[in-house]
Amino acid sequence: MMRIVVMLLLLVVAVLLEAAAPAPACLGQAKPPLVACLVICYALRHSLSALLSAALLGGLASDSLAAIPLGYSSSYLVLLGLLIHAQRQLLFSSRWLTQALLGGLSG
């Protein structure tokens, strides 16, 4: 039960920070992919059900705050999470550098 509460709290904070973050012109108006980074963290460290819950809820929440139809971000996040979850034995999942690099590449 506590894991669900923590996941929901992390998703809310990530979605709000991602929506409120400034989009610098030098980066092509791109915002930091905080929800994708959180989904990658769940793909590397948690079960498949927790990953799917985080991807679906995070995608729906970020789509509801942006001008994107509902479901676009969720499909991307689920696909990204499933790909990383399937290959997590090959990755150094306990290293923070792996999670940071995958988060940067996902955005």
GROMACS .gro file of N, CA, C and O in nm:
model
  428
    1MET      N    1   0.082  -0.119   0.000
    1MET     CA    2   0.000   0.000   0.000
    1MET      C    3   0.087   0.126   0.000
    1MET      O    4   0.057   0.222  -0.068
    2MET      N    5   0.195   0.121   0.078
    2MET     CA    6   0.282   0.238   0.086
    2MET      C    7   0.355   0.263  -0.046
    2MET      O    8   0.379   0.377  -0.083
    3ARG      N    9   0.387   0.156  -0.120
    3ARG     CA   10   0.452   0.173  -0.250
    3ARG      C   11   0.361   0.246  -0.348
    3ARG      O   12   0.407   0.324  -0.430
    4ILE      N   13   0.232   0.219  -0.341
    4ILE     CA   14   0.137   0.286  -0.430
    4ILE      C   15   0.129   0.434  -0.398
    4ILE      O   16   0.129   0.519  -0.488
    5VAL      N   17   0.126   0.466  -0.268
    5VAL     CA   18   0.120   0.606  -0.227
    5VAL      C   19   0.247   0.679  -0.269
    5VAL      O   20   0.241   0.792  -0.321
    6VAL      N   21   0.361   0.617  -0.253
    6VAL     CA   22   0.488   0.678  -0.293
    6VAL      C   23   0.492   0.697  -0.444
    6VAL      O   24   0.535   0.803  -0.494
    7MET      N   25   0.446   0.597  -0.519
    7MET     CA   26   0.445   0.609  -0.665
    7MET      C   27   0.355   0.723  -0.709
    7MET      O   28   0.392   0.803  -0.796
    8LEU      N   29   0.237   0.733  -0.651
    8LEU     CA   30   0.145   0.840  -0.688
    8LEU      C   31   0.202   0.977  -0.653
    8LEU      O   32   0.190   1.072  -0.731
    9LEU      N   33   0.265   0.988  -0.538
    9LEU     CA   34   0.326   1.115  -0.498
    9LEU      C   35   0.439   1.153  -0.592
    9LEU      O   36   0.450   1.269  -0.635
   10LEU      N   37   0.524   1.058  -0.627
   10LEU     CA   38   0.634   1.085  -0.720
   10LEU      C   39   0.582   1.124  -0.858
   10LEU      O   40   0.637   1.215  -0.923
   11LEU      N   41   0.476   1.058  -0.903
   11LEU     CA   42   0.418   1.093  -1.033
   11LEU      C   43   0.359   1.233  -1.034
   11LEU      O   44   0.377   1.308  -1.130
   12VAL      N   45   0.289   1.269  -0.928
   12VAL     CA   46   0.231   1.403  -0.920
   12VAL      C   47   0.340   1.509  -0.922
   12VAL      O   48   0.331   1.608  -0.995
   13VAL      N   49   0.444   1.488  -0.843
   13VAL     CA   50   0.554   1.585  -0.839
   13VAL      C   51   0.624   1.593  -0.975
   13VAL      O   52   0.653   1.702  -1.025
   14ALA      N   53   0.649   1.479  -1.038
   14ALA     CA   54   0.717   1.479  -1.168
   14ALA      C   55   0.633   1.546  -1.275
   14ALA      O   56   0.685   1.624  -1.356
   15VAL      N   57   0.504   1.519  -1.277
   15VAL     CA   58   0.417   1.580  -1.378
   15VAL      C   59   0.408   1.730  -1.358
   15VAL      O   60   0.416   1.808  -1.454
   16LEU      N   61   0.393   1.774  -1.233
   16LEU     CA   62   0.383   1.918  -1.207
   16LEU      C   63   0.514   1.990  -1.237
   16LEU      O   64   0.513   2.100  -1.293
   17LEU      N   65   0.627   1.930  -1.200
   17LEU     CA   66   0.756   1.992  -1.232
   17LEU      C   67   0.781   1.996  -1.382
   17LEU      O   68   0.836   2.094  -1.435
   18GLU      N   69   0.742   1.890  -1.451
   18GLU     CA   70   0.760   1.887  -1.596
   18GLU      C   71   0.673   1.991  -1.665
   18GLU      O   72   0.716   2.056  -1.761
   19ALA      N   73   0.552   2.010  -1.615
   19ALA     CA   74   0.463   2.109  -1.675
   19ALA      C   75   0.507   2.251  -1.644
   19ALA      O   76   0.490   2.341  -1.726
   20ALA      N   77   0.564   2.272  -1.526
   20ALA     CA   78   0.602   2.407  -1.485
   20ALA      C   79   0.744   2.445  -1.525
   20ALA      O   80   0.781   2.562  -1.515
   21ALA      N   81   0.823   2.349  -1.569
   21ALA     CA   82   0.962   2.377  -1.605
   21ALA      C   83   0.968   2.466  -1.728
   21ALA      O   84   0.890   2.450  -1.821
   22PRO      N   85   1.061   2.560  -1.727
   22PRO     CA   86   1.075   2.645  -1.846
   22PRO      C   87   1.133   2.566  -1.962
   22PRO      O   88   1.209   2.471  -1.943
   23ALA      N   89   1.095   2.605  -2.082
   23ALA     CA   90   1.146   2.540  -2.203
   23ALA      C   91   1.246   2.633  -2.268
   23ALA      O   92   1.208   2.728  -2.336
   24PRO      N   93   1.376   2.610  -2.246
   24PRO     CA   94   1.475   2.702  -2.301
   24PRO      C   95   1.484   2.696  -2.453
   24PRO      O   96   1.471   2.589  -2.513
   25ALA      N   97   1.505   2.811  -2.513
   25ALA     CA   98   1.512   2.818  -2.659
   25ALA      C   99   1.637   2.750  -2.713
   25ALA      O  100   1.635   2.696  -2.824
   26CYS      N  101   1.742   2.746  -2.636
   26CYS     CA  102   1.866   2.683  -2.683
   26CYS      C  103   1.852   2.532  -2.696
   26CYS      O  104   1.931   2.468  -2.766
   27LEU      N  105   1.753   2.475  -2.631
   27LEU     CA  106   1.727   2.331  -2.642
   27LEU      C  107   1.608   2.301  -2.732
   27LEU      O  108   1.554   2.190  -2.730
   28GLY      N  109   1.565   2.397  -2.809
   28GLY     CA  110   1.453   2.376  -2.901
   28GLY      C  111   1.319   2.368  -2.831
   28GLY      O  112   1.232   2.294  -2.875
   29GLN      N  113   1.303   2.443  -2.724
   29GLN     CA  114   1.179   2.446  -2.645
   29GLN      C  115   1.145   2.310  -2.583
   29GLN      O  116   1.028   2.281  -2.560
   30ALA      N  117   1.244   2.226  -2.561
   30ALA     CA  118   1.221   2.094  -2.501
   30ALA      C  119   1.223   2.105  -2.350
   30ALA      O  120   1.307   2.173  -2.292
   31LYS      N  121   1.129   2.037  -2.286
   31LYS     CA  122   1.124   2.034  -2.140
   31LYS      C  123   1.191   1.906  -2.090
   31LYS      O  124   1.202   1.808  -2.163
   32PRO      N  125   1.233   1.906  -1.965
   32PRO     CA  126   1.298   1.785  -1.912
   32PRO      C  127   1.199   1.670  -1.901
   32PRO      O  128   1.087   1.689  -1.853
   33PRO      N  129   1.237   1.550  -1.943
   33PRO     CA  130   1.144   1.435  -1.940
   33PRO      C  131   1.141   1.367  -1.803
   33PRO      O  132   1.187   1.255  -1.785
   34LEU      N  133   1.084   1.433  -1.705
   34LEU     CA  134   1.086   1.381  -1.568
   34LEU      C  135   0.998   1.258  -1.552
   34LEU      O  136   1.034   1.164  -1.480
   35VAL      N  137   0.884   1.254  -1.618
   35VAL     CA  138   0.796   1.137  -1.608
   35VAL      C  139   0.861   1.017  -1.675
   35VAL      O  140   0.856   0.905  -1.623
   36ALA      N  141   0.927   1.038  -1.788
   36ALA     CA  142   0.997   0.928  -1.855
   36ALA      C  143   1.111   0.877  -1.768
   36ALA      O  144   1.136   0.755  -1.762
   37CYS      N  145   1.181   0.966  -1.699
   37CYS     CA  146   1.288   0.923  -1.608
   37CYS      C  147   1.233   0.838  -1.494
   37CYS      O  148   1.294   0.739  -1.453
   38LEU      N  149   1.117   0.877  -1.443
   38LEU     CA  150   1.055   0.800  -1.336
   38LEU      C  151   1.010   0.663  -1.385
   38LEU      O  152   1.028   0.562  -1.316
   39VAL      N  153   0.958   0.656  -1.506
   39VAL     CA  154   0.918   0.527  -1.563
   39VAL      C  155   1.040   0.438  -1.586
   39VAL      O  156   1.036   0.317  -1.561
   40ILE      N  157   1.150   0.496  -1.629
   40ILE     CA  158   1.273   0.420  -1.647
   40ILE      C  159   1.321   0.365  -1.513
   40ILE      O  160   1.366   0.251  -1.504
   41CYS      N  161   1.311   0.446  -1.410
   41CYS     CA  162   1.351   0.400  -1.277
   41CYS      C  163   1.263   0.282  -1.233
   41CYS      O  164   1.313   0.184  -1.178
   42TYR      N  165   1.134   0.289  -1.260
   42TYR     CA  166   1.045   0.179  -1.227
   42TYR      C  167   1.073   0.057  -1.314
   42TYR      O  168   1.060  -0.057  -1.270
   43ALA      N  169   1.113   0.078  -1.438
   43ALA     CA  170   1.144  -0.035  -1.527
   43ALA      C  171   1.269  -0.108  -1.480
   43ALA      O  172   1.279  -0.230  -1.494
   44LEU      N  173   1.364  -0.036  -1.425
   44LEU     CA  174   1.489  -0.097  -1.382
   44LEU      C  175   1.480  -0.161  -1.244
   44LEU      O  176   1.553  -0.256  -1.216
   45ARG      N  177   1.393  -0.113  -1.159
   45ARG     CA  178   1.397  -0.156  -1.020
   45ARG      C  179   1.272  -0.226  -0.966
   45ARG      O  180   1.278  -0.287  -0.861
   46HIS      N  181   1.159  -0.215  -1.035
   46HIS     CA  182   1.034  -0.266  -0.978
   46HIS      C  183   0.972  -0.373  -1.069
   46HIS      O  184   1.023  -0.404  -1.175
   47SER      N  185   0.858  -0.422  -1.024
   47SER     CA  186   0.789  -0.529  -1.099
   47SER      C  187   0.722  -0.472  -1.223
   47SER      O  188   0.708  -0.351  -1.240
   48LEU      N  189   0.675  -0.563  -1.307
   48LEU     CA  190   0.609  -0.524  -1.431
   48LEU      C  191   0.477  -0.451  -1.403
   48LEU      O  192   0.443  -0.355  -1.472
   49SER      N  193   0.404  -0.495  -1.302
   49SER     CA  194   0.277  -0.429  -1.272
   49SER      C  195   0.299  -0.286  -1.221
   49SER      O  196   0.223  -0.195  -1.256
   50ALA      N  197   0.402  -0.266  -1.141
   50ALA     CA  198   0.433  -0.130  -1.094
   50ALA      C  199   0.478  -0.042  -1.210
   50ALA      O  200   0.442   0.076  -1.217
   51LEU      N  201   0.555  -0.099  -1.301
   51LEU     CA  202   0.599  -0.025  -1.419
   51LEU      C  203   0.481   0.018  -1.505
   51LEU      O  204   0.471   0.135  -1.545
   52LEU      N  205   0.390  -0.074  -1.533
   52LEU     CA  206   0.275  -0.041  -1.616
   52LEU      C  207   0.184   0.061  -1.549
   52LEU      O  208   0.130   0.150  -1.615
   53SER      N  209   0.168   0.049  -1.419
   53SER     CA  210   0.087   0.148  -1.346
   53SER      C  211   0.150   0.286  -1.354
   53SER      O  212   0.081   0.386  -1.380
   54ALA      N  213   0.281   0.294  -1.333
   54ALA     CA  214   0.350   0.423  -1.338
   54ALA      C  215   0.345   0.482  -1.479
   54ALA      O  216   0.323   0.602  -1.495
   55ALA      N  217   0.363   0.399  -1.580
   55ALA     CA  218   0.362   0.449  -1.718
   55ALA      C  219   0.224   0.498  -1.759
   55ALA      O  220   0.210   0.605  -1.819
   56LEU      N  221   0.121   0.421  -1.728
   56LEU     CA  222  -0.015   0.461  -1.766
   56LEU      C  223  -0.062   0.585  -1.691
   56LEU      O  224  -0.114   0.680  -1.751
   57LEU      N  225  -0.042   0.586  -1.559
   57LEU     CA  226  -0.087   0.700  -1.481
   57LEU      C  227  -0.005   0.825  -1.511
   57LEU      O  228  -0.059   0.935  -1.520
   58GLY      N  229   0.126   0.809  -1.526
   58GLY     CA  230   0.211   0.923  -1.558
   58GLY      C  231   0.181   0.980  -1.695
   58GLY      O  232   0.178   1.102  -1.714
   59GLY      N  233   0.155   0.894  -1.791
   59GLY     CA  234   0.121   0.940  -1.925
   59GLY      C  235  -0.012   1.011  -1.930
   59GLY      O  236  -0.025   1.117  -1.993
   60LEU      N  237  -0.111   0.957  -1.861
   60LEU     CA  238  -0.243   1.022  -1.858
   60LEU      C  239  -0.237   1.156  -1.786
   60LEU      O  240  -0.300   1.254  -1.828
   61ALA      N  241  -0.160   1.162  -1.678
   61ALA     CA  242  -0.149   1.287  -1.603
   61ALA      C  243  -0.075   1.394  -1.683
   61ALA      O  244  -0.116   1.510  -1.685
   62SER      N  245   0.031   1.356  -1.751
   62SER     CA  246   0.105   1.456  -1.830
   62SER      C  247   0.027   1.498  -1.954
   62SER      O  248   0.035   1.613  -1.996
   63ASP      N  249  -0.049   1.407  -2.012
   63ASP     CA  250  -0.133   1.443  -2.127
   63ASP      C  251  -0.246   1.537  -2.085
   63ASP      O  252  -0.287   1.623  -2.163
   64SER      N  253  -0.297   1.520  -1.965
   64SER     CA  254  -0.407   1.605  -1.922
   64SER      C  255  -0.362   1.748  -1.895
   64SER      O  256  -0.443   1.840  -1.902
   65LEU      N  257  -0.233   1.769  -1.866
   65LEU     CA  258  -0.182   1.904  -1.845
   65LEU      C  259  -0.124   1.966  -1.971
   65LEU      O  260  -0.093   2.085  -1.972
   66ALA      N  261  -0.109   1.890  -2.075
   66ALA     CA  262  -0.052   1.941  -2.200
   66ALA      C  263  -0.161   1.944  -2.307
   66ALA      O  264  -0.273   1.897  -2.287
   67ALA      N  265  -0.125   1.997  -2.421
   67ALA     CA  266  -0.220   2.004  -2.532
   67ALA      C  267  -0.206   1.882  -2.623
   67ALA      O  268  -0.200   1.892  -2.744
   68ILE      N  269  -0.202   1.765  -2.562
   68ILE     CA  270  -0.186   1.639  -2.633
   68ILE      C  271  -0.310   1.554  -2.605
   68ILE      O  272  -0.358   1.550  -2.491
   69PRO      N  273  -0.363   1.484  -2.704
   69PRO     CA  274  -0.477   1.394  -2.676
   69PRO      C  275  -0.437   1.285  -2.575
   69PRO      O  276  -0.323   1.239  -2.573
   70LEU      N  277  -0.531   1.248  -2.493
   70LEU     CA  278  -0.504   1.148  -2.388
   70LEU      C  279  -0.460   1.015  -2.450
   70LEU      O  280  -0.522   0.964  -2.543
   71GLY      N  281  -0.353   0.960  -2.398
   71GLY     CA  282  -0.305   0.829  -2.440
   71GLY      C  283  -0.177   0.830  -2.520
   71GLY      O  284  -0.112   0.726  -2.531
   72TYR      N  285  -0.139   0.942  -2.578
   72TYR     CA  286  -0.017   0.945  -2.658
   72TYR      C  287   0.107   0.922  -2.572
   72TYR      O  288   0.192   0.839  -2.603
   73SER      N  289   0.117   0.995  -2.464
   73SER     CA  290   0.233   0.978  -2.376
   73SER      C  291   0.231   0.842  -2.308
   73SER      O  292   0.336   0.782  -2.285
   74SER      N  293   0.113   0.793  -2.275
   74SER     CA  294   0.103   0.663  -2.209
   74SER      C  295   0.156   0.552  -2.298
   74SER      O  296   0.228   0.463  -2.251
   75SER      N  297   0.121   0.556  -2.427
   75SER     CA  298   0.169   0.451  -2.517
   75SER      C  299   0.321   0.456  -2.532
   75SER      O  300   0.387   0.352  -2.531
   76TYR      N  301   0.376   0.576  -2.541
   76TYR     CA  302   0.522   0.591  -2.549
   76TYR      C  303   0.588   0.541  -2.421
   76TYR      O  304   0.688   0.469  -2.426
   77LEU      N  305   0.534   0.579  -2.306
   77LEU     CA  306   0.596   0.541  -2.179
   77LEU      C  307   0.584   0.391  -2.153
   77LEU      O  308   0.676   0.330  -2.100
   78VAL      N  309   0.472   0.330  -2.191
   78VAL     CA  310   0.457   0.185  -2.175
   78VAL      C  311   0.557   0.112  -2.264
   78VAL      O  312   0.624   0.017  -2.220
   79LEU      N  313   0.569   0.155  -2.389
   79LEU     CA  314   0.664   0.091  -2.480
   79LEU      C  315   0.807   0.107  -2.431
   79LEU      O  316   0.885   0.011  -2.429
   80LEU      N  317   0.843   0.227  -2.388
   80LEU     CA  318   0.977   0.252  -2.336
   80LEU      C  319   1.004   0.167  -2.212
   80LEU      O  320   1.109   0.104  -2.201
   81GLY      N  321   0.909   0.162  -2.121
   81GLY     CA  322   0.926   0.084  -2.000
   81GLY      C  323   0.937  -0.065  -2.026
   81GLY      O  324   1.020  -0.133  -1.965
   82LEU      N  325   0.856  -0.116  -2.119
   82LEU     CA  326   0.863  -0.259  -2.151
   82LEU      C  327   0.996  -0.297  -2.216
   82LEU      O  328   1.052  -0.403  -2.188
   83LEU      N  329   1.046  -0.210  -2.304
   83LEU     CA  330   1.175  -0.237  -2.367
   83LEU      C  331   1.288  -0.240  -2.265
   83LEU      O  332   1.374  -0.329  -2.268
   84ILE      N  333   1.288  -0.146  -2.175
   84ILE     CA  334   1.395  -0.142  -2.074
   84ILE      C  335   1.377  -0.253  -1.972
   84ILE      O  336   1.475  -0.315  -1.929
   85HIS      N  337   1.253  -0.282  -1.934
   85HIS     CA  338   1.228  -0.390  -1.837
   85HIS      C  339   1.271  -0.525  -1.893
   85HIS      O  340   1.323  -0.609  -1.820
   86ALA      N  341   1.253  -0.546  -2.023
   86ALA     CA  342   1.293  -0.673  -2.083
   86ALA      C  343   1.444  -0.689  -2.089
   86ALA      O  344   1.495  -0.801  -2.083
   87GLN      N  345   1.516  -0.579  -2.096
   87GLN     CA  346   1.661  -0.584  -2.108
   87GLN      C  347   1.733  -0.542  -1.979
   87GLN      O  348   1.853  -0.516  -1.982
   88ARG      N  349   1.663  -0.538  -1.868
   88ARG     CA  350   1.726  -0.485  -1.747
   88ARG      C  351   1.833  -0.576  -1.689
   88ARG      O  352   1.916  -0.530  -1.612
   89GLN      N  353   1.836  -0.702  -1.727
   89GLN     CA  354   1.943  -0.790  -1.681
   89GLN      C  355   2.077  -0.755  -1.746
   89GLN      O  356   2.182  -0.781  -1.690
   90LEU      N  357   2.070  -0.695  -1.866
   90LEU     CA  358   2.192  -0.656  -1.936
   90LEU      C  359   2.246  -0.521  -1.890
   90LEU      O  360   2.363  -0.490  -1.911
   91LEU      N  361   2.160  -0.442  -1.829
   91LEU     CA  362   2.199  -0.308  -1.785
   91LEU      C  363   2.243  -0.310  -1.640
   91LEU      O  364   2.207  -0.397  -1.563
   92PHE      N  365   2.320  -0.212  -1.603
   92PHE     CA  366   2.360  -0.197  -1.464
   92PHE      C  367   2.250  -0.121  -1.392
   92PHE      O  368   2.257   0.000  -1.373
   93SER      N  369   2.145  -0.190  -1.354
   93SER     CA  370   2.025  -0.124  -1.303
   93SER      C  371   2.045  -0.061  -1.166
   93SER      O  372   1.968   0.024  -1.125
   94SER      N  373   2.147  -0.101  -1.092
   94SER     CA  374   2.165  -0.043  -0.959
   94SER      C  375   2.249   0.084  -0.962
   94SER      O  376   2.265   0.149  -0.861
   95ARG      N  377   2.302   0.120  -1.076
   95ARG     CA  378   2.384   0.240  -1.087
   95ARG      C  379   2.299   0.360  -1.125
   95ARG      O  380   2.215   0.353  -1.214
   96TRP      N  381   2.321   0.471  -1.058
   96TRP     CA  382   2.245   0.592  -1.088
   96TRP      C  383   2.284   0.649  -1.223
   96TRP      O  384   2.203   0.715  -1.288
   97LEU      N  385   2.406   0.625  -1.268
   97LEU     CA  386   2.450   0.677  -1.396
   97LEU      C  387   2.372   0.612  -1.513
   97LEU      O  388   2.336   0.679  -1.609
   98THR      N  389   2.344   0.484  -1.501
   98THR     CA  390   2.264   0.416  -1.603
   98THR      C  391   2.126   0.477  -1.612
   98THR      O  392   2.075   0.503  -1.722
   99GLN      N  393   2.064   0.501  -1.498
   99GLN     CA  394   1.930   0.560  -1.498
   99GLN      C  395   1.932   0.701  -1.554
   99GLN      O  396   1.842   0.741  -1.626
  100ALA      N  397   2.037   0.777  -1.523
  100ALA     CA  398   2.046   0.915  -1.574
  100ALA      C  399   2.067   0.916  -1.725
  100ALA      O  400   2.006   0.996  -1.796
  101LEU      N  401   2.152   0.828  -1.776
  101LEU     CA  402   2.176   0.823  -1.920
  101LEU      C  403   2.053   0.778  -1.996
  101LEU      O  404   2.018   0.833  -2.101
  102LEU      N  405   1.983   0.677  -1.945
  102LEU     CA  406   1.861   0.632  -2.012
  102LEU      C  407   1.753   0.739  -2.006
  102LEU      O  408   1.678   0.756  -2.102
  103GLY      N  409   1.745   0.810  -1.896
  103GLY     CA  410   1.648   0.920  -1.887
  103GLY      C  411   1.677   1.031  -1.985
  103GLY      O  412   1.588   1.088  -2.047
  104GLY      N  413   1.805   1.062  -2.003
  104GLY     CA  414   1.842   1.165  -2.099
  104GLY      C  415   1.818   1.123  -2.241
  104GLY      O  416   1.776   1.203  -2.325
  105LEU      N  417   1.841   0.997  -2.271
  105LEU     CA  418   1.818   0.947  -2.407
  105LEU      C  419   1.670   0.934  -2.439
  105LEU      O  420   1.631   0.940  -2.555
  106SER      N  421   1.588   0.915  -2.338
  106SER     CA  422   1.445   0.896  -2.362
  106SER      C  423   1.375   1.026  -2.402
  106SER      O  424   1.272   1.023  -2.466
  107GLY      N  425   1.429   1.137  -2.360
  107GLY     CA  426   1.365   1.266  -2.389
  107GLY      C  427   1.399   1.310  -2.525
  107GLY      O  428   1.346   1.372  -2.603
   0.00000   0.00000   0.00000
